[in-house]
């Protein structure tokens, strides 16, 4: 399908992103899967190539692109090799960076943004708690004042980049009497007394992306570690979730597109009963259906991406993009596993790993059920 949202600058950037992926990610993906983490060298090389600061102004070392289509291109190229690498780098550049650029003081920006651009400071964001899931307003991690400082206690789980991040944005309750309006964001840095990490969590998929539990026991934080205004954390998160969700949708479709293309080549070569398995009518019709669903979904996501570029994407539209793309991704990749037969169940095949990687997209960034709840409320139900 011909896409219309990109121009010559995006095409040139895609070639650079593709070269980075082919040189740095593709030859090492098996190692990253085995060790359950992406080497820091990858982050540093991405920094040298200007790929980590797409959301960060030039005065702090970023590219200051101010055009989410560049983020889109980078995510698509990463997802065509491995979805977990895209999620790890995406949390850093797509999700955390806007919080710091929009909300931090000048001294805070000087402290963290240059290192984020070079890859010397790796970041994550800690919203989810063991008992909370998608219910961000119910979080129990708390911070109480002690003079001019804050004392942070609690725990977070399922935190992408959590095992190796140098700085993590943490949502904590600072005024229990105010409900959702009593939440504040803090920056917790590696090495702070009382900040500990659990083991790398043993996930079904997304293995190159390190994920961990985080524990905070009387972590002392100065006012310099408060991000934005006290009590505004929930609002800040709600304002920025649409970008996280459209970013997820972009990655979901790119992941499915890559696996579909590989499967199409496979069914042209794999023979059974004297002919290529793609020639069987059932398989031919199935692939025709999948191709059409991918193209229709791509047109939808591209339209919403352009709305986001213009600052017009609504939370409900982002929820639609997130849930729909996750469903299509899983439908397409599951069908591709079936078309590979027994080989599709072998983890040395990309399609099997992609199948495992895709399942979580129905859960994270707000479960698909929560997305439908948001859409239903918008319908007046």
mmCIF file of C-alpha atoms in Angstrom:
data_model
loop_
_atom_site.group_PDB
_atom_site.id
_atom_site.type_symbol
_atom_site.label_atom_id
_atom_site.label_comp_id
_atom_site.label_asym_id
_atom_site.label_seq_id
_atom_site.Cartn_x
_atom_site.Cartn_y
_atom_site.Cartn_z
ATOM 1 C CA UNK A 1 0.000 0.000 0.000
ATOM 2 C CA UNK A 2 1.268 3.476 -0.884
ATOM 3 C CA UNK A 3 1.587 5.589 2.267
ATOM 4 C CA UNK A 4 1.290 9.361 2.083
ATOM 5 C CA UNK A 5 2.400 10.647 5.498
ATOM 6 C CA UNK A 6 6.158 10.683 4.810
ATOM 7 C CA UNK A 7 8.303 13.061 2.742
ATOM 8 C CA UNK A 8 11.880 12.954 1.393
ATOM 9 C CA UNK A 9 13.376 13.840 4.785
ATOM 10 C CA UNK A 10 11.629 10.881 6.390
ATOM 11 C CA UNK A 11 12.779 8.608 3.569
ATOM 12 C CA UNK A 12 16.397 9.680 4.090
ATOM 13 C CA UNK A 13 16.055 9.186 7.831
ATOM 14 C CA UNK A 14 14.631 5.706 7.234
ATOM 15 C CA UNK A 15 17.764 4.726 5.346
ATOM 16 C CA UNK A 16 19.905 5.868 8.281
ATOM 17 C CA UNK A 17 17.695 4.052 10.794
ATOM 18 C CA UNK A 18 17.723 0.904 8.665
ATOM 19 C CA UNK A 19 21.520 0.994 8.415
ATOM 20 C CA UNK A 20 21.780 1.347 12.205
ATOM 21 C CA UNK A 21 19.468 -1.624 12.732
ATOM 22 C CA UNK A 22 21.272 -3.820 10.191
ATOM 23 C CA UNK A 23 24.668 -2.955 11.644
ATOM 24 C CA UNK A 24 23.918 -2.911 15.365
ATOM 25 C CA UNK A 25 20.746 -4.878 16.134
ATOM 26 C CA UNK A 26 20.358 -7.673 13.598
ATOM 27 C CA UNK A 27 23.772 -9.353 14.112
ATOM 28 C CA UNK A 28 23.343 -9.337 17.908
ATOM 29 C CA UNK A 29 19.682 -10.117 18.440
ATOM 30 C CA UNK A 30 20.291 -13.729 19.502
ATOM 31 C CA UNK A 31 22.703 -12.516 22.186
ATOM 32 C CA UNK A 32 20.214 -9.925 23.446
ATOM 33 C CA UNK A 33 17.503 -12.585 23.649
ATOM 34 C CA UNK A 34 19.739 -14.947 25.613
ATOM 35 C CA UNK A 35 21.039 -12.370 28.083
ATOM 36 C CA UNK A 36 17.630 -10.660 28.486
ATOM 37 C CA UNK A 37 19.045 -7.176 27.968
ATOM 38 C CA UNK A 38 20.308 -4.958 25.148
ATOM 39 C CA UNK A 39 24.017 -4.108 25.402
ATOM 40 C CA UNK A 40 24.791 -0.551 26.444
ATOM 41 C CA UNK A 41 26.960 -0.284 23.317
ATOM 42 C CA UNK A 42 23.714 -0.251 21.307
ATOM 43 C CA UNK A 43 22.461 2.733 23.283
ATOM 44 C CA UNK A 44 25.735 4.579 22.849
ATOM 45 C CA UNK A 45 25.776 3.913 19.107
ATOM 46 C CA UNK A 46 22.150 5.028 18.810
ATOM 47 C CA UNK A 47 23.208 8.197 20.604
ATOM 48 C CA UNK A 48 26.070 8.782 18.193
ATOM 49 C CA UNK A 49 23.648 8.395 15.301
ATOM 50 C CA UNK A 50 21.230 10.938 16.789
ATOM 51 C CA UNK A 51 18.447 8.387 17.256
ATOM 52 C CA UNK A 52 17.736 8.858 20.977
ATOM 53 C CA UNK A 53 16.977 12.568 21.044
ATOM 54 C CA UNK A 54 14.207 12.921 18.481
ATOM 55 C CA UNK A 55 11.954 14.453 21.155
ATOM 56 C CA UNK A 56 14.707 16.571 22.746
ATOM 57 C CA UNK A 57 15.691 20.142 21.709
ATOM 58 C CA UNK A 58 19.060 20.768 20.074
ATOM 59 C CA UNK A 59 20.418 22.797 23.003
ATOM 60 C CA UNK A 60 20.413 19.605 25.092
ATOM 61 C CA UNK A 61 21.970 17.424 22.413
ATOM 62 C CA UNK A 62 18.828 16.234 20.670
ATOM 63 C CA UNK A 63 17.679 16.694 17.104
ATOM 64 C CA UNK A 64 14.648 18.779 18.044
ATOM 65 C CA UNK A 65 12.736 17.270 15.133
ATOM 66 C CA UNK A 66 9.299 18.164 16.529
ATOM 67 C CA UNK A 67 7.815 15.767 14.007
ATOM 68 C CA UNK A 68 6.540 12.451 15.312
ATOM 69 C CA UNK A 69 6.915 10.898 11.878
ATOM 70 C CA UNK A 70 10.646 10.511 12.569
ATOM 71 C CA UNK A 71 9.804 8.560 15.735
ATOM 72 C CA UNK A 72 7.437 6.498 13.596
ATOM 73 C CA UNK A 73 10.148 5.628 11.079
ATOM 74 C CA UNK A 74 12.626 4.594 13.777
ATOM 75 C CA UNK A 75 10.055 2.412 15.550
ATOM 76 C CA UNK A 76 9.046 0.724 12.294
ATOM 77 C CA UNK A 77 12.623 -0.155 11.379
ATOM 78 C CA UNK A 78 13.322 -1.574 14.850
ATOM 79 C CA UNK A 79 10.101 -3.614 14.868
ATOM 80 C CA UNK A 80 10.925 -5.252 11.578
ATOM 81 C CA UNK A 81 13.784 -6.965 13.400
ATOM 82 C CA UNK A 82 12.536 -7.267 16.977
ATOM 83 C CA UNK A 83 9.621 -5.721 18.850
ATOM 84 C CA UNK A 84 11.346 -5.813 22.250
ATOM 85 C CA UNK A 85 14.217 -3.616 21.066
ATOM 86 C CA UNK A 86 11.660 -1.109 19.824
ATOM 87 C CA UNK A 87 9.817 -1.115 23.151
ATOM 88 C CA UNK A 88 13.015 -0.648 25.163
ATOM 89 C CA UNK A 89 14.305 2.247 23.071
ATOM 90 C CA UNK A 90 10.787 3.619 22.677
ATOM 91 C CA UNK A 91 10.173 3.909 26.420
ATOM 92 C CA UNK A 92 13.351 5.984 26.638
ATOM 93 C CA UNK A 93 12.897 8.254 23.628
ATOM 94 C CA UNK A 94 9.129 8.316 23.035
ATOM 95 C CA UNK A 95 7.689 8.026 26.537
ATOM 96 C CA UNK A 96 10.138 9.417 29.115
ATOM 97 C CA UNK A 97 11.668 12.218 27.045
ATOM 98 C CA UNK A 98 8.436 14.255 26.706
ATOM 99 C CA UNK A 99 7.962 14.288 30.490
ATOM 100 C CA UNK A 100 11.401 15.768 31.010
ATOM 101 C CA UNK A 101 11.276 18.205 28.087
ATOM 102 C CA UNK A 102 7.828 19.514 29.014
ATOM 103 C CA UNK A 103 7.955 19.487 32.813
ATOM 104 C CA UNK A 104 11.519 19.785 34.079
ATOM 105 C CA UNK A 105 13.305 22.907 35.251
ATOM 106 C CA UNK A 106 16.334 24.158 33.345
ATOM 107 C CA UNK A 107 18.741 22.603 35.845
ATOM 108 C CA UNK A 108 16.932 19.269 35.625
ATOM 109 C CA UNK A 109 17.058 19.347 31.835
ATOM 110 C CA UNK A 110 20.800 20.036 31.923
ATOM 111 C CA UNK A 111 21.207 17.156 34.369
ATOM 112 C CA UNK A 112 19.427 14.450 32.392
ATOM 113 C CA UNK A 113 18.668 15.338 28.766
ATOM 114 C CA UNK A 114 22.213 15.417 27.310
ATOM 115 C CA UNK A 115 22.955 11.966 28.735
ATOM 116 C CA UNK A 116 19.667 10.657 27.383
ATOM 117 C CA UNK A 117 20.680 11.797 23.905
ATOM 118 C CA UNK A 118 24.087 10.096 24.064
ATOM 119 C CA UNK A 119 22.798 6.872 25.633
ATOM 120 C CA UNK A 120 24.860 7.397 28.768
ATOM 121 C CA UNK A 121 21.655 7.866 30.769
ATOM 122 C CA UNK A 122 19.127 5.116 30.128
ATOM 123 C CA UNK A 123 15.619 5.790 31.407
ATOM 124 C CA UNK A 124 12.356 4.099 32.318
ATOM 125 C CA UNK A 125 8.990 5.056 33.789
ATOM 126 C CA UNK A 126 7.408 3.348 36.792
ATOM 127 C CA UNK A 127 3.633 3.535 36.915
ATOM 128 C CA UNK A 128 2.399 -0.039 37.337
ATOM 129 C CA UNK A 129 2.225 -1.646 40.787
ATOM 130 C CA UNK A 130 1.794 -5.279 41.840
ATOM 131 C CA UNK A 131 -1.806 -4.720 42.960
ATOM 132 C CA UNK A 132 -2.845 -1.979 40.548
ATOM 133 C CA UNK A 133 -2.436 -3.084 36.928
ATOM 134 C CA UNK A 134 -4.072 -0.558 34.602
ATOM 135 C CA UNK A 135 -5.650 1.402 37.476
ATOM 136 C CA UNK A 136 -3.103 4.211 37.777
ATOM 137 C CA UNK A 137 -5.268 6.250 40.135
ATOM 138 C CA UNK A 138 -5.119 3.468 42.764
ATOM 139 C CA UNK A 139 -1.332 3.394 43.192
ATOM 140 C CA UNK A 140 0.036 2.841 46.706
ATOM 141 C CA UNK A 141 3.669 3.917 46.371
ATOM 142 C CA UNK A 142 3.856 7.052 48.486
ATOM 143 C CA UNK A 143 6.125 9.996 49.240
ATOM 144 C CA UNK A 144 5.863 12.095 52.399
ATOM 145 C CA UNK A 145 7.558 15.384 53.199
ATOM 146 C CA UNK A 146 10.526 15.519 55.532
ATOM 147 C CA UNK A 147 11.617 19.134 55.723
ATOM 148 C CA UNK A 148 12.495 20.208 52.191
ATOM 149 C CA UNK A 149 12.862 16.583 51.041
ATOM 150 C CA UNK A 150 10.534 13.705 50.219
ATOM 151 C CA UNK A 151 10.748 10.137 51.563
ATOM 152 C CA UNK A 152 9.636 7.559 48.986
ATOM 153 C CA UNK A 153 8.323 4.078 49.858
ATOM 154 C CA UNK A 154 6.627 1.390 47.821
ATOM 155 C CA UNK A 155 7.180 -0.870 44.836
ATOM 156 C CA UNK A 156 6.578 -1.040 41.096
ATOM 157 C CA UNK A 157 6.490 -3.991 38.715
ATOM 158 C CA UNK A 158 6.723 -4.848 35.002
ATOM 159 C CA UNK A 159 9.012 -1.839 34.454
ATOM 160 C CA UNK A 160 10.646 -1.802 31.013
ATOM 161 C CA UNK A 161 14.365 -0.927 31.273
ATOM 162 C CA UNK A 162 13.887 -1.318 35.020
ATOM 163 C CA UNK A 163 16.891 -3.567 35.577
ATOM 164 C CA UNK A 164 19.470 -1.281 33.944
ATOM 165 C CA UNK A 165 17.992 2.244 33.846
ATOM 166 C CA UNK A 166 20.097 5.073 35.235
ATOM 167 C CA UNK A 167 17.054 7.218 35.987
ATOM 168 C CA UNK A 168 13.411 6.247 36.405
ATOM 169 C CA UNK A 169 10.357 8.499 36.512
ATOM 170 C CA UNK A 170 8.252 7.227 39.429
ATOM 171 C CA UNK A 171 4.609 8.051 40.140
ATOM 172 C CA UNK A 172 3.862 8.260 43.872
ATOM 173 C CA UNK A 173 0.962 9.335 46.051
ATOM 174 C CA UNK A 174 1.767 12.518 47.962
ATOM 175 C CA UNK A 175 -1.706 13.438 49.259
ATOM 176 C CA UNK A 176 -4.033 10.474 49.949
ATOM 177 C CA UNK A 177 -6.971 12.817 50.589
ATOM 178 C CA UNK A 178 -7.023 14.069 46.997
ATOM 179 C CA UNK A 179 -7.301 10.793 45.098
ATOM 180 C CA UNK A 180 -5.986 11.065 41.535
ATOM 181 C CA UNK A 181 -5.042 14.705 42.190
ATOM 182 C CA UNK A 182 -2.700 13.674 44.972
ATOM 183 C CA UNK A 183 -0.063 12.005 42.759
ATOM 184 C CA UNK A 184 3.383 13.475 42.046
ATOM 185 C CA UNK A 185 6.174 12.413 39.692
ATOM 186 C CA UNK A 186 9.739 11.931 40.935
ATOM 187 C CA UNK A 187 13.071 11.142 39.287
ATOM 188 C CA UNK A 188 14.849 8.279 41.065
ATOM 189 C CA UNK A 189 18.480 7.768 40.085
ATOM 190 C CA UNK A 190 20.625 4.662 40.135
ATOM 191 C CA UNK A 191 22.578 4.272 43.368
ATOM 192 C CA UNK A 192 20.250 6.212 45.644
ATOM 193 C CA UNK A 193 20.139 4.664 49.153
ATOM 194 C CA UNK A 194 16.970 2.628 49.593
ATOM 195 C CA UNK A 195 16.386 2.091 45.866
ATOM 196 C CA UNK A 196 16.690 -1.584 44.921
ATOM 197 C CA UNK A 197 15.770 -3.693 41.922
ATOM 198 C CA UNK A 198 14.484 -7.220 41.830
ATOM 199 C CA UNK A 199 15.655 -9.805 39.346
ATOM 200 C CA UNK A 200 15.063 -9.481 35.635
ATOM 201 C CA UNK A 201 11.533 -10.819 35.264
ATOM 202 C CA UNK A 202 11.160 -14.064 33.287
ATOM 203 C CA UNK A 203 8.653 -13.049 30.619
ATOM 204 C CA UNK A 204 6.975 -15.155 27.969
ATOM 205 C CA UNK A 205 8.329 -12.858 25.258
ATOM 206 C CA UNK A 206 10.005 -9.491 24.694
ATOM 207 C CA UNK A 207 13.242 -11.024 25.988
ATOM 208 C CA UNK A 208 15.802 -8.408 24.862
ATOM 209 C CA UNK A 209 13.915 -5.759 26.843
ATOM 210 C CA UNK A 210 14.976 -5.951 30.490
ATOM 211 C CA UNK A 211 11.974 -5.791 32.816
ATOM 212 C CA UNK A 212 12.123 -5.679 36.611
ATOM 213 C CA UNK A 213 10.406 -5.009 39.898
ATOM 214 C CA UNK A 214 11.539 -1.867 41.721
ATOM 215 C CA UNK A 215 11.588 -1.336 45.481
ATOM 216 C CA UNK A 216 11.782 1.954 47.374
ATOM 217 C CA UNK A 217 12.568 1.939 51.083
ATOM 218 C CA UNK A 218 12.892 5.400 52.622
ATOM 219 C CA UNK A 219 14.478 6.826 49.475
ATOM 220 C CA UNK A 220 15.289 10.473 50.192
ATOM 221 C CA UNK A 221 14.537 12.795 47.288
ATOM 222 C CA UNK A 222 15.274 16.503 47.125
ATOM 223 C CA UNK A 223 12.989 19.045 45.494
ATOM 224 C CA UNK A 224 15.331 18.780 42.501
ATOM 225 C CA UNK A 225 13.922 15.280 41.946
ATOM 226 C CA UNK A 226 10.299 16.420 41.688
ATOM 227 C CA UNK A 227 9.139 16.481 38.059
ATOM 228 C CA UNK A 228 6.593 19.183 37.365
ATOM 229 C CA UNK A 229 4.210 20.418 40.040
ATOM 230 C CA UNK A 230 3.243 18.579 43.200
ATOM 231 C CA UNK A 231 -0.088 16.756 42.859
ATOM 232 C CA UNK A 232 -0.237 16.992 39.064
ATOM 233 C CA UNK A 233 1.286 13.598 38.274
ATOM 234 C CA UNK A 234 -1.928 11.838 37.256
ATOM 235 C CA UNK A 235 -2.845 14.696 34.908
ATOM 236 C CA UNK A 236 0.644 14.621 33.389
ATOM 237 C CA UNK A 237 0.353 10.880 32.778
ATOM 238 C CA UNK A 238 -3.097 11.182 31.196
ATOM 239 C CA UNK A 239 -1.863 13.984 28.925
ATOM 240 C CA UNK A 240 1.024 11.866 27.644
ATOM 241 C CA UNK A 241 -0.610 8.446 27.388
ATOM 242 C CA UNK A 242 -1.998 9.173 23.876
ATOM 243 C CA UNK A 243 1.562 9.402 22.523
ATOM 244 C CA UNK A 244 2.515 6.169 24.265
ATOM 245 C CA UNK A 245 -0.539 4.466 22.771
ATOM 246 C CA UNK A 246 -0.144 5.733 19.203
ATOM 247 C CA UNK A 247 3.537 4.764 19.462
ATOM 248 C CA UNK A 248 2.481 1.293 20.537
ATOM 249 C CA UNK A 249 0.043 1.069 17.645
ATOM 250 C CA UNK A 250 2.732 2.056 15.155
ATOM 251 C CA UNK A 251 5.039 -0.629 16.518
ATOM 252 C CA UNK A 252 2.293 -3.262 16.614
ATOM 253 C CA UNK A 253 1.534 -2.870 12.930
ATOM 254 C CA UNK A 254 5.172 -2.660 11.856
ATOM 255 C CA UNK A 255 5.878 -5.851 13.785
ATOM 256 C CA UNK A 256 2.978 -7.640 12.103
ATOM 257 C CA UNK A 257 3.931 -6.284 8.665
ATOM 258 C CA UNK A 258 7.472 -7.626 8.996
ATOM 259 C CA UNK A 259 6.347 -11.096 10.069
ATOM 260 C CA UNK A 260 3.721 -11.189 7.317
ATOM 261 C CA UNK A 261 6.305 -10.385 4.642
ATOM 262 C CA UNK A 262 8.639 -13.108 5.898
ATOM 263 C CA UNK A 263 5.760 -15.583 5.964
ATOM 264 C CA UNK A 264 4.735 -14.686 2.418
ATOM 265 C CA UNK A 265 8.209 -15.624 1.210
ATOM 266 C CA UNK A 266 8.093 -18.816 3.276
ATOM 267 C CA UNK A 267 4.795 -20.051 1.783
ATOM 268 C CA UNK A 268 6.144 -19.459 -1.724
ATOM 269 C CA UNK A 269 9.126 -21.727 -1.027
ATOM 270 C CA UNK A 270 7.733 -24.375 1.339
ATOM 271 C CA UNK A 271 6.213 -27.286 -0.604
ATOM 272 C CA UNK A 272 3.659 -29.920 0.362
ATOM 273 C CA UNK A 273 1.725 -32.359 -1.793
ATOM 274 C CA UNK A 274 3.734 -31.289 -4.813
ATOM 275 C CA UNK A 275 3.224 -27.531 -4.691
ATOM 276 C CA UNK A 276 4.046 -24.408 -2.697
ATOM 277 C CA UNK A 277 1.767 -24.247 0.338
ATOM 278 C CA UNK A 278 0.773 -20.695 -0.574
ATOM 279 C CA UNK A 279 -0.956 -22.086 -3.645
ATOM 280 C CA UNK A 280 -3.576 -23.937 -1.621
ATOM 281 C CA UNK A 281 -6.812 -21.999 -1.794
ATOM 282 C CA UNK A 282 -7.301 -21.787 1.967
ATOM 283 C CA UNK A 283 -3.820 -20.352 2.483
ATOM 284 C CA UNK A 284 -4.143 -18.027 -0.495
ATOM 285 C CA UNK A 285 -7.451 -16.651 0.803
ATOM 286 C CA UNK A 286 -6.069 -16.337 4.340
ATOM 287 C CA UNK A 287 -3.072 -14.338 3.143
ATOM 288 C CA UNK A 288 -5.343 -12.136 1.034
ATOM 289 C CA UNK A 289 -7.442 -11.405 4.124
ATOM 290 C CA UNK A 290 -4.398 -10.641 6.255
ATOM 291 C CA UNK A 291 -2.906 -8.345 3.612
ATOM 292 C CA UNK A 292 -6.153 -6.411 3.415
ATOM 293 C CA UNK A 293 -6.532 -6.117 7.189
ATOM 294 C CA UNK A 294 -2.972 -4.864 7.507
ATOM 295 C CA UNK A 295 -3.454 -2.247 4.779
ATOM 296 C CA UNK A 296 -6.761 -1.009 6.197
ATOM 297 C CA UNK A 297 -5.242 -0.818 9.664
ATOM 298 C CA UNK A 298 -2.154 0.965 8.327
ATOM 299 C CA UNK A 299 -4.315 3.634 6.712
ATOM 300 C CA UNK A 300 -6.141 4.130 10.030
ATOM 301 C CA UNK A 301 -2.943 4.356 12.100
ATOM 302 C CA UNK A 302 -1.266 6.653 9.562
ATOM 303 C CA UNK A 303 -4.243 9.018 9.738
ATOM 304 C CA UNK A 304 -4.083 9.121 13.538
ATOM 305 C CA UNK A 305 -0.296 9.563 13.418
ATOM 306 C CA UNK A 306 -0.766 12.694 11.326
ATOM 307 C CA UNK A 307 -3.387 13.917 13.782
ATOM 308 C CA UNK A 308 -0.817 13.469 16.530
ATOM 309 C CA UNK A 309 1.778 15.381 14.498
ATOM 310 C CA UNK A 310 -0.730 18.250 14.300
ATOM 311 C CA UNK A 311 -1.536 17.991 18.017
ATOM 312 C CA UNK A 312 -5.084 16.816 17.323
ATOM 313 C CA UNK A 313 -5.052 13.181 18.508
ATOM 314 C CA UNK A 314 -7.674 12.559 21.184
ATOM 315 C CA UNK A 315 -7.294 10.039 24.057
ATOM 316 C CA UNK A 316 -10.208 8.028 22.645
ATOM 317 C CA UNK A 317 -8.649 7.798 19.183
ATOM 318 C CA UNK A 318 -5.355 6.735 20.767
ATOM 319 C CA UNK A 319 -7.248 4.029 22.678
ATOM 320 C CA UNK A 320 -8.840 2.838 19.432
ATOM 321 C CA UNK A 321 -5.441 2.688 17.751
ATOM 322 C CA UNK A 322 -3.851 0.805 20.623
ATOM 323 C CA UNK A 323 -6.502 -1.906 21.008
ATOM 324 C CA UNK A 324 -7.194 -2.398 17.310
ATOM 325 C CA UNK A 325 -3.541 -2.652 16.297
ATOM 326 C CA UNK A 326 -2.788 -5.097 19.110
ATOM 327 C CA UNK A 327 -5.668 -7.335 18.030
ATOM 328 C CA UNK A 328 -4.641 -7.217 14.368
ATOM 329 C CA UNK A 329 -0.989 -7.833 15.237
ATOM 330 C CA UNK A 330 -1.840 -10.927 17.243
ATOM 331 C CA UNK A 331 -4.297 -12.220 14.644
ATOM 332 C CA UNK A 332 -1.769 -11.839 11.824
ATOM 333 C CA UNK A 333 1.187 -13.348 13.675
ATOM 334 C CA UNK A 334 -0.858 -16.259 15.006
ATOM 335 C CA UNK A 335 -1.914 -17.059 11.429
ATOM 336 C CA UNK A 336 1.712 -16.821 10.327
ATOM 337 C CA UNK A 337 2.704 -19.359 13.002
ATOM 338 C CA UNK A 338 0.043 -21.712 11.629
ATOM 339 C CA UNK A 339 1.322 -21.267 8.075
ATOM 340 C CA UNK A 340 4.812 -22.229 9.232
ATOM 341 C CA UNK A 341 3.468 -25.475 10.684
ATOM 342 C CA UNK A 342 5.731 -27.197 13.201
ATOM 343 C CA UNK A 343 8.564 -24.830 12.393
ATOM 344 C CA UNK A 344 6.401 -21.952 13.551
ATOM 345 C CA UNK A 345 6.551 -23.371 17.071
ATOM 346 C CA UNK A 346 10.356 -23.442 17.149
ATOM 347 C CA UNK A 347 11.946 -20.498 18.952
ATOM 348 C CA UNK A 348 14.836 -20.306 16.491
ATOM 349 C CA UNK A 349 12.289 -19.081 13.938
ATOM 350 C CA UNK A 350 11.494 -15.385 14.001
ATOM 351 C CA UNK A 351 7.771 -16.071 13.685
ATOM 352 C CA UNK A 352 7.679 -18.007 16.980
ATOM 353 C CA UNK A 353 9.534 -15.287 18.853
ATOM 354 C CA UNK A 354 7.301 -12.636 17.297
ATOM 355 C CA UNK A 355 4.232 -14.584 18.439
ATOM 356 C CA UNK A 356 5.520 -14.537 22.017
ATOM 357 C CA UNK A 357 6.512 -10.873 21.784
ATOM 358 C CA UNK A 358 3.135 -9.770 20.443
ATOM 359 C CA UNK A 359 0.909 -11.147 23.177
ATOM 360 C CA UNK A 360 1.743 -8.462 25.740
ATOM 361 C CA UNK A 361 0.571 -5.654 23.454
ATOM 362 C CA UNK A 362 -3.028 -6.480 24.439
ATOM 363 C CA UNK A 363 -2.048 -5.887 28.077
ATOM 364 C CA UNK A 364 0.437 -3.043 28.425
ATOM 365 C CA UNK A 365 -0.150 0.721 28.051
ATOM 366 C CA UNK A 366 -3.628 -0.006 29.405
ATOM 367 C CA UNK A 367 -5.241 -3.356 28.638
ATOM 368 C CA UNK A 368 -7.446 -3.666 25.570
ATOM 369 C CA UNK A 369 -10.429 -4.004 27.881
ATOM 370 C CA UNK A 370 -9.601 -0.626 29.444
ATOM 371 C CA UNK A 371 -9.276 0.859 25.953
ATOM 372 C CA UNK A 372 -12.781 -0.354 25.094
ATOM 373 C CA UNK A 373 -14.087 1.068 28.367
ATOM 374 C CA UNK A 374 -12.673 4.489 27.397
ATOM 375 C CA UNK A 375 -14.221 4.249 23.935
ATOM 376 C CA UNK A 376 -17.555 3.131 25.392
ATOM 377 C CA UNK A 377 -17.661 6.061 27.809
ATOM 378 C CA UNK A 378 -17.063 8.407 24.876
ATOM 379 C CA UNK A 379 -20.151 6.888 23.267
ATOM 380 C CA UNK A 380 -22.153 7.992 26.287
ATOM 381 C CA UNK A 381 -22.468 4.484 27.718
#
